[in-house]
Coordinates of C-alpha atoms in Angstrom, one line a residue:
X281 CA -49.3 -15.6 7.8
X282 CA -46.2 -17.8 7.2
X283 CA -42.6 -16.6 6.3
X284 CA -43.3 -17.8 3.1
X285 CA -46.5 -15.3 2.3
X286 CA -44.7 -12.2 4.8
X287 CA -41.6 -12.7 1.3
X288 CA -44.0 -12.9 -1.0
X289 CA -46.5 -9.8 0.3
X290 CA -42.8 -7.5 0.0
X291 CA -42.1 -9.3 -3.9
X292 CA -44.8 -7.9 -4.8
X293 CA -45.0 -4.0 -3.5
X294 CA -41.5 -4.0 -4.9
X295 CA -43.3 -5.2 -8.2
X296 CA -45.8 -2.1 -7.3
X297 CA -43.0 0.3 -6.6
X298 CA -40.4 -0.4 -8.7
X299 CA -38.3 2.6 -9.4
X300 CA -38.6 3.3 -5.3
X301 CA -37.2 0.3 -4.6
X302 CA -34.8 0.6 -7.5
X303 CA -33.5 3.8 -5.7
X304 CA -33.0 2.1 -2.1
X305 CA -31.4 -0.5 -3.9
X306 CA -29.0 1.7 -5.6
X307 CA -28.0 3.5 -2.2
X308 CA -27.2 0.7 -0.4
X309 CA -25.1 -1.1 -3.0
X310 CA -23.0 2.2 -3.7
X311 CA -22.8 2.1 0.3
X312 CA -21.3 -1.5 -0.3
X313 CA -19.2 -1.1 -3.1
X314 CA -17.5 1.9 -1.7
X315 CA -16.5 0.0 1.6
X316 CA -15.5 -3.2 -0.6
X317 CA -13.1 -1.1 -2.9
X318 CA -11.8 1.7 -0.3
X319 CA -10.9 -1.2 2.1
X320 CA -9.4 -3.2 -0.8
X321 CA -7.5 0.0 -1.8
X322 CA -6.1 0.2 2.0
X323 CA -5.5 -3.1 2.1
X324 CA -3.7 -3.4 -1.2
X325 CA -1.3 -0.4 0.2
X326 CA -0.3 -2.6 3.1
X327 CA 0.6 -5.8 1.1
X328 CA 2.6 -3.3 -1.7
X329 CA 4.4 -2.1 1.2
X330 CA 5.0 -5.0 3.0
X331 CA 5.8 -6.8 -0.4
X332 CA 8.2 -4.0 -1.2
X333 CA 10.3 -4.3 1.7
X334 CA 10.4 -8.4 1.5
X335 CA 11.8 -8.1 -1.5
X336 CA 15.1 -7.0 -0.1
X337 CA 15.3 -9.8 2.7
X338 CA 14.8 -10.3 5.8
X339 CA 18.3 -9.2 7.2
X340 CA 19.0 -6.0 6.6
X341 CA 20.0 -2.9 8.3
X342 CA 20.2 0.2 7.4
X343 CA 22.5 2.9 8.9
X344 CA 21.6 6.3 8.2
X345 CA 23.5 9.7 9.3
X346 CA 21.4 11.6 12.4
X347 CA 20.2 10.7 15.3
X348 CA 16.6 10.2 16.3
X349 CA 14.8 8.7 19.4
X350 CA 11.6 7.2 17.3
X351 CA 11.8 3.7 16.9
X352 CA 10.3 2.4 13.5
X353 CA 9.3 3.8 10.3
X354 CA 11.6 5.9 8.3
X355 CA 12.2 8.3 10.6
X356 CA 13.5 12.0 10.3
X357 CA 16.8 12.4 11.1
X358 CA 18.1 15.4 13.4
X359 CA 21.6 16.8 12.1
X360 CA 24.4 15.3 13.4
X361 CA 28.1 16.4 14.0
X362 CA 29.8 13.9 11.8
X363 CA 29.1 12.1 8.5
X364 CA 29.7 8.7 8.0
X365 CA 32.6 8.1 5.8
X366 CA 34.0 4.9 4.5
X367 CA 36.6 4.5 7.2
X368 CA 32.6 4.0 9.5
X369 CA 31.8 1.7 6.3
X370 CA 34.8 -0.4 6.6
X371 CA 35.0 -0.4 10.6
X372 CA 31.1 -2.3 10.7
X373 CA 31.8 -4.6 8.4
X374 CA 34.9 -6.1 10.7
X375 CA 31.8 -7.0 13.1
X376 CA 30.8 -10.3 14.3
X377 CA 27.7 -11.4 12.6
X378 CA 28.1 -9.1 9.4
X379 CA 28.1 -10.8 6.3
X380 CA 28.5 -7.9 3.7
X381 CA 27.9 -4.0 3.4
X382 CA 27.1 -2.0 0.7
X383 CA 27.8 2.0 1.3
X384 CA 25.7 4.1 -0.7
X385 CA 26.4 7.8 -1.9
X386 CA 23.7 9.2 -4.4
X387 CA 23.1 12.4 -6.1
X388 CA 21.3 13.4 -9.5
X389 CA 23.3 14.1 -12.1
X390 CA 23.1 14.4 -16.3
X391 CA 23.9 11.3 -18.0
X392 CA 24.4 11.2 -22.2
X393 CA 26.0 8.9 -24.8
X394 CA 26.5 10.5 -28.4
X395 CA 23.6 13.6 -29.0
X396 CA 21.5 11.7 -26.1
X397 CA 21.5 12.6 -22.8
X398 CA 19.2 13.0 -19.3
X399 CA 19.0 13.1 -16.1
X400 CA 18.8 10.2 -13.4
X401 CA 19.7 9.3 -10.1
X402 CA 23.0 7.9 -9.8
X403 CA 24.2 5.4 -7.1
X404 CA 27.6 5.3 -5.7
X405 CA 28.1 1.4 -4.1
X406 CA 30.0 -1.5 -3.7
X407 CA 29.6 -4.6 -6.0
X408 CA 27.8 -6.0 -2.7
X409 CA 25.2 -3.9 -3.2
X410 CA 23.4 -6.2 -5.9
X411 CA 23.2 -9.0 -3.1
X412 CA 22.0 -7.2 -0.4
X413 CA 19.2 -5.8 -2.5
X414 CA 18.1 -9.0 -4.0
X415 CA 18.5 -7.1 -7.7
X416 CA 19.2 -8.7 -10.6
X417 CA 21.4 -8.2 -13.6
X418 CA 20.3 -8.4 -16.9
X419 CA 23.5 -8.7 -19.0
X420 CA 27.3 -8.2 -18.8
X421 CA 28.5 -7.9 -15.5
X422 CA 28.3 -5.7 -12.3
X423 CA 30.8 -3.1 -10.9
X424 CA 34.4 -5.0 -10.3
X425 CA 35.2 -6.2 -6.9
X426 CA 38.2 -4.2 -5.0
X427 CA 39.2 -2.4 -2.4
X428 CA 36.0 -0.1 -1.2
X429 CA 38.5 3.1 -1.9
X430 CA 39.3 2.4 -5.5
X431 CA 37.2 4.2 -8.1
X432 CA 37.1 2.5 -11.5
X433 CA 35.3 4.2 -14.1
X434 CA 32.7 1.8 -14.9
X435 CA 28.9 2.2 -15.0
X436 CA 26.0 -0.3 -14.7
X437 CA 22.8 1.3 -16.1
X438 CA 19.0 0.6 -15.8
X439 CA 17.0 -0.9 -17.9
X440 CA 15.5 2.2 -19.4
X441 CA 18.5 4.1 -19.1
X442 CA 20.1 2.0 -21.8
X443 CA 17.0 1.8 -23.7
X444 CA 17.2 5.4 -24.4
X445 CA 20.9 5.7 -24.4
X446 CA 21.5 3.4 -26.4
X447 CA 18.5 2.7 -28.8
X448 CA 19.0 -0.8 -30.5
X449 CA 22.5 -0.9 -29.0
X450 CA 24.1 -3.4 -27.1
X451 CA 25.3 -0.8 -24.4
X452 CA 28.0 -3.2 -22.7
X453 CA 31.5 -2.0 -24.1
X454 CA 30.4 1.2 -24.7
X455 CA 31.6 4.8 -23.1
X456 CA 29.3 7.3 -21.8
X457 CA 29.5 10.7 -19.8
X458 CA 28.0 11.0 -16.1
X459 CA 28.7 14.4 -15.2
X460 CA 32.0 15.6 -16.1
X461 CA 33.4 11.6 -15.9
X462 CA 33.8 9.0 -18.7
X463 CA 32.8 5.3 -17.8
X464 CA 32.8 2.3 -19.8
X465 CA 29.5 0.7 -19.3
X466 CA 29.9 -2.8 -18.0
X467 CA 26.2 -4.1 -17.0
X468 CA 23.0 -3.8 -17.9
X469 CA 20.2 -4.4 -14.8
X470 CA 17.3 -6.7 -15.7
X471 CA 13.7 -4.8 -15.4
X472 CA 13.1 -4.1 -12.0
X473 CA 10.6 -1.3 -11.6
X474 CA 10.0 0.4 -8.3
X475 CA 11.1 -0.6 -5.1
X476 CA 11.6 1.4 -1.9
X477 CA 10.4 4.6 -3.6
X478 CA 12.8 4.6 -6.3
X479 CA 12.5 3.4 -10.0
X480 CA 15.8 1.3 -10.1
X481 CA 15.4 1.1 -14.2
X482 CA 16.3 4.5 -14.0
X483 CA 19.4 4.9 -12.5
X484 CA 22.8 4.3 -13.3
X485 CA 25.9 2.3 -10.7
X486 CA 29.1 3.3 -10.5
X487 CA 31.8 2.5 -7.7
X488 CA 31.1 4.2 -4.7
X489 CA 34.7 6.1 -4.5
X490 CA 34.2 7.5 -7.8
X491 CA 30.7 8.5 -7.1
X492 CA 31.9 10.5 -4.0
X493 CA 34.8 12.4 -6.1
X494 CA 32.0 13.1 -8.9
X495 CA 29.4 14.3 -6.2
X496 CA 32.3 16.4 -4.9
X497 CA 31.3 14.5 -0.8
X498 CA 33.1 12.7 1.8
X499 CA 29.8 12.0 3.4
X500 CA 28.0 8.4 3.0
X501 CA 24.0 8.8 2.3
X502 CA 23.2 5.0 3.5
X503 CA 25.3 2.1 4.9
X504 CA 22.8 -1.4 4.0
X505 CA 24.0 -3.7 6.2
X506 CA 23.7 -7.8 5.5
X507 CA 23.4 -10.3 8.8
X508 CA 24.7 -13.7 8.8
X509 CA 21.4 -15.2 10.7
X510 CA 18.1 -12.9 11.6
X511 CA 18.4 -14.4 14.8
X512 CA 21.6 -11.9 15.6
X513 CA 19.6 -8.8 13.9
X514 CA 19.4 -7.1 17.0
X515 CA 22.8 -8.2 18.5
X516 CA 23.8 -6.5 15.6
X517 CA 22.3 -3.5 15.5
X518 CA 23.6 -2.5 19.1
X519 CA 26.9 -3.0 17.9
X520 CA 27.1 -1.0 14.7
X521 CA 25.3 1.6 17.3
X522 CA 28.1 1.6 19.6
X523 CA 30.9 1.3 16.9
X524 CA 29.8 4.2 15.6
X525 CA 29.2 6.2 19.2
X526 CA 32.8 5.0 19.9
X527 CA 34.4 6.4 16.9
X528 CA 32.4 9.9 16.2
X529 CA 32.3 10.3 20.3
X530 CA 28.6 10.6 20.3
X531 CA 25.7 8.5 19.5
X532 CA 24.6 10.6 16.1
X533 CA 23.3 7.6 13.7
X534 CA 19.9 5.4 13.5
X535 CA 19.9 1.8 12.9
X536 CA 17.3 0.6 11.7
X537 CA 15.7 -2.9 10.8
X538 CA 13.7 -4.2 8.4
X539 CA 10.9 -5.5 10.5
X540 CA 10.5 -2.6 12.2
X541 CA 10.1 -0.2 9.2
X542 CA 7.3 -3.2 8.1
X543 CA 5.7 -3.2 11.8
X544 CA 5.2 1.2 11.4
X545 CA 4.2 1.1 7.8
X546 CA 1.8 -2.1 8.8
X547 CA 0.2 -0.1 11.7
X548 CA -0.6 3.2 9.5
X549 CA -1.9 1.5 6.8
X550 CA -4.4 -0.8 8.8
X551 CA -5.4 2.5 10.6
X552 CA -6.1 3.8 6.5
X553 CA -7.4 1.0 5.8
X554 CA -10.1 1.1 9.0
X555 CA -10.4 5.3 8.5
X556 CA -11.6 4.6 4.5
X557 CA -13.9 1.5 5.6
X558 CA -15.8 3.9 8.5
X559 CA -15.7 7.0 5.4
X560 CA -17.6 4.3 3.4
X561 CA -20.2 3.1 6.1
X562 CA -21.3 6.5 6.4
X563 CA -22.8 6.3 2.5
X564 CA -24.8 2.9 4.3
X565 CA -26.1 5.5 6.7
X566 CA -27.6 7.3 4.5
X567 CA -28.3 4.4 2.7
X568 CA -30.3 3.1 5.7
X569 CA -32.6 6.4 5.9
X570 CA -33.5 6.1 2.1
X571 CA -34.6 3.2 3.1
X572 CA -36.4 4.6 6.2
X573 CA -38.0 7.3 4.0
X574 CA -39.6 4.8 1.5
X575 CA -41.2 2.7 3.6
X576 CA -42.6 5.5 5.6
X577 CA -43.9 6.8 2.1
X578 CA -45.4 3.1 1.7
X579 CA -47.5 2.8 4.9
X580 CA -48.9 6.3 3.9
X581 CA -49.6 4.6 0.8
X582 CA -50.3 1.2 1.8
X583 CA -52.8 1.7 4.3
X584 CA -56.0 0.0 2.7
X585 CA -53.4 -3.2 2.3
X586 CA -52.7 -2.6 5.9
X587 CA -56.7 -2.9 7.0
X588 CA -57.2 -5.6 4.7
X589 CA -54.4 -8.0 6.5
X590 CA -55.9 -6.5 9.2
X591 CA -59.2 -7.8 8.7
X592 CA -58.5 -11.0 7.7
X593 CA -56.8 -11.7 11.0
X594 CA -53.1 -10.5 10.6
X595 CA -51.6 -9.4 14.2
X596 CA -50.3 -5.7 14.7
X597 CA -46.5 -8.7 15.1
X598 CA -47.2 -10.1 11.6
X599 CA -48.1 -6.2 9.8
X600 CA -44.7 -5.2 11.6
X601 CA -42.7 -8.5 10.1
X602 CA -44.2 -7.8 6.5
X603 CA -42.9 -4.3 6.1
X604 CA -39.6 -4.9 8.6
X605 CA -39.3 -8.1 5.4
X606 CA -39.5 -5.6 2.7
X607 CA -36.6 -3.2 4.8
X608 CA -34.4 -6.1 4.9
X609 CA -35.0 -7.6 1.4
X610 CA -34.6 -4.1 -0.2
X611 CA -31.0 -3.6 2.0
X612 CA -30.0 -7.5 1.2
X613 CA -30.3 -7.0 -2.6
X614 CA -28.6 -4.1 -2.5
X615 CA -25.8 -5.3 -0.2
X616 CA -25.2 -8.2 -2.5
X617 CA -25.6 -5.8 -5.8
X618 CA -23.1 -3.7 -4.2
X619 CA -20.8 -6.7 -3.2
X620 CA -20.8 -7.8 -7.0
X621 CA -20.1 -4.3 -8.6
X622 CA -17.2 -3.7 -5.6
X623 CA -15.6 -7.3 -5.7
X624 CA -15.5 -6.3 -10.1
X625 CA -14.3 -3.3 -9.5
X626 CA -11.6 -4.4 -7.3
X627 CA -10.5 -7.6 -10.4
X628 CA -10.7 -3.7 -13.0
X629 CA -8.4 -2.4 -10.5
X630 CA -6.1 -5.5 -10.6
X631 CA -5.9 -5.5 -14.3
X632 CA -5.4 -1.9 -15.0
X633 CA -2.3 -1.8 -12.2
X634 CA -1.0 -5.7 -11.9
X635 CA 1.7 -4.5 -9.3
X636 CA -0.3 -3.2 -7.0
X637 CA -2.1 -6.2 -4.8
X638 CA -5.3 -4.7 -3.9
X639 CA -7.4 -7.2 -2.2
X640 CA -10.6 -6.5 0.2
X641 CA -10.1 -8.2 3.1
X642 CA -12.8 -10.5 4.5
X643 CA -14.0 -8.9 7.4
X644 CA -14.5 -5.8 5.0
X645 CA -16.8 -8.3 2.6
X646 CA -18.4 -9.6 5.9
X647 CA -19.1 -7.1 7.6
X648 CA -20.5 -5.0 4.4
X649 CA -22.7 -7.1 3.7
X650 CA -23.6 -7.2 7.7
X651 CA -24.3 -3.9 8.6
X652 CA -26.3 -3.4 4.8
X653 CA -28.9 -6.0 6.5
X654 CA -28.7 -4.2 9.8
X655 CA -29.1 -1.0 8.5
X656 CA -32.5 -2.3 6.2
X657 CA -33.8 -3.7 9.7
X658 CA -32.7 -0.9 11.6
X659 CA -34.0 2.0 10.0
X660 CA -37.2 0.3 8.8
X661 CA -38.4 -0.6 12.0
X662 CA -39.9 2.7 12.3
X663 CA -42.3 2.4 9.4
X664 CA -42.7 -1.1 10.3
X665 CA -44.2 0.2 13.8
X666 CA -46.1 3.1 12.2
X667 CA -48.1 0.4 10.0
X668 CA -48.8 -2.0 12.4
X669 CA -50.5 0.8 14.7
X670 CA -52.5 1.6 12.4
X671 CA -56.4 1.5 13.4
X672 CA -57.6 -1.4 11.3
X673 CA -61.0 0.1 10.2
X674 CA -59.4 3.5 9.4
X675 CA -57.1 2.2 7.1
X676 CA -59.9 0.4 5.4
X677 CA -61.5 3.8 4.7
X678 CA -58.2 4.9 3.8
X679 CA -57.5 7.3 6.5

């Protein structure tokens, strides 16, 4: 028997067996399909993540009150025995290789304009602050520059803040309450979205002196911190760590950089990303012994075909490569049926949520489509076996 009639014998007990086949087929390409789209859904985390944090530059640092010994991440902070304070705010940014700061203070609070009102998150900063996050500004103008203790009562609002503030209003010019202060909106922030956890269209910017007296706090939430060159990132760092440990008389803050909030979020999403992909190869397992079962339900079935190839001269090797052919054929269409329906999924996923870059990556596509052929092969070499030890003329009597 050549390769050519071993194809052809397997065409046609699928042609004999359809619905069978049809059911193998359908287990290994959900098998598929769930490893393509999990992987891409891991994978797609990573990039938003990674994207997320690019966004902002390359660097930053971020000085946050506490002080913890993990290195990465967004770590938990213990409490500490000082806050920081914009006297700590003005100190760093008298360092060598510091280009700007922005000091942040936030709290929630109601804003309203006329019978409208809500509330939002409201961010206390510097006029720095738009540079060192990369944000843009949609029209009018942003908070005033000045000394960092003066408190102007201006506001720059989100996007949909001043949509529903201010239906079919130009807000710029206008006066609006945040709490129990007045502030003449100056600004209006260009549509943004979500970045770093928080939706900046809803939020509102007001001078971070101001914000401090109106959150009734002396105490700083974040200080974002602008190098000159990424090449002095770390120089930089150990300075605003020392700084700080000089002037509270304790090391109680965490520095932390850019890349290395990347480099934790990187590692715990590829681990996601590797957990969902094993999840999913479990479903080829069983995949594999549906596959198992129906050809051990063929030879049983088959066993007059067997003691016909038998009789006209087919070796116990060639039996074993005919149904070991149909193992492999069934778990290849089904690997590349499930590689189709995944790989579309993945484009439906794209199109429903454009911001969020999910993307299988190719050793998932690969190795999918790998391990569906190895599992075919695998699991039908048992029946394979069975039928080609079968006694020739008692399979012709169908025994």
């Amino acid at each position: 028997m050549t390769a050519r009639d071993v194809v052809e014998f397997a065409l046609r007990a699928f042609r004999g067996h359809r619905l069978r086949a049809a059911l193998s087929l359908l287990g290994v390409a959900v098998g598929v399909a769930a490893v393509v789209l999990l992987t891409a859904l891991g994978n797609g985390a990573r990039r938003y993540v990674t994207d997320q944090f690019a966004s902002i530059g390359s660097n930053l640092l971020i000085v946050m009150p506490g002080k913890t010994e993990t290195t990465g991440g967004l770590p938990f902070t213990a409490a500490t025995t000082r806050d920081l304070t914009l006297a700590d705010a003005e100190a760093v940014a008298r360092l060598p290789g510091v280009e700007r700061i922005a000091p942040i203070a936030m709290a929630t609070e109601t804003v309203a304009h006329e019978e409208r009102r809500r509330q939002v998150a409201v961010v206390g900063t510097t006029p720095e602050f738009l540079t060192v996050r990369h944000l843009t500004l949609g029209r009018g103008s942003f908070l005033p520059p000045g000394e960092l203790r003066r408190g102007v009562a201006v506001v720059v609002v989100g996007n949909a803040v001043a949509r529903e503030l201010f239906p079919g209003v130009d807000p710029v010019g206008k006066v609006m309450r945040i709490g129990d202060m007045r502030a003449r909106v100056v600004g209006v922030m260009a549509p943004m979205g979500e970045q770093l956890g928080m939706n900046l269209d809803e939020t509102v910017t007001i001078p971070v002196a101001r914000a401090m007296r109106l959150f009734n706090r002396a105490s700083l939430f974040r200080i974002m911190i602008e190098v000159r060159a990424h090449a002095d990132l770390e120089t930089v760092r150990r300075d605003v760590v020392r700084l700080l440990a000089a002037r509270h008389r304790e090391e109680d803050v965490t520095v932390i950089t850019q890349e290395a909030v990347m480099s934790s979020f990187g590692s715990i999403l590829q681990a996601l990303t590797l957990a969902l992909a094993g999840i999913a190869a479990i479903s080829l397992t069983v995949a594999g012994l549906g596959i198992m079962n129906v050809m051990l339900v063929a030879v049983s079935e088959r066993t007059v075909e067997v003691g016909l190839l038998r009789a006209v001269g087919a070796g116990q090797r060639q039996v074993q490569a005919v149904f070991l052919a149909e193992a492999a054929l069934l778990a290849t269409a089904g690997g590349v049926a499930g590689l189709g329906v995944g790989l579309l999924a993945v484009l439906a996923l794209r199109a429903a949520v454009p911001v969020f870059p999910a993307e299988p990556p190719l050793w998932a596509v690969v190795s999918s489509l790998g391990v569906s052929v190895v599992v075919g092969v695998v699991f039908g070499l048992l029946p394979a076996r069975r039928a080609a030890r079968l006694d020739p003329v008692a399979a012709l009597g169908g025994h």
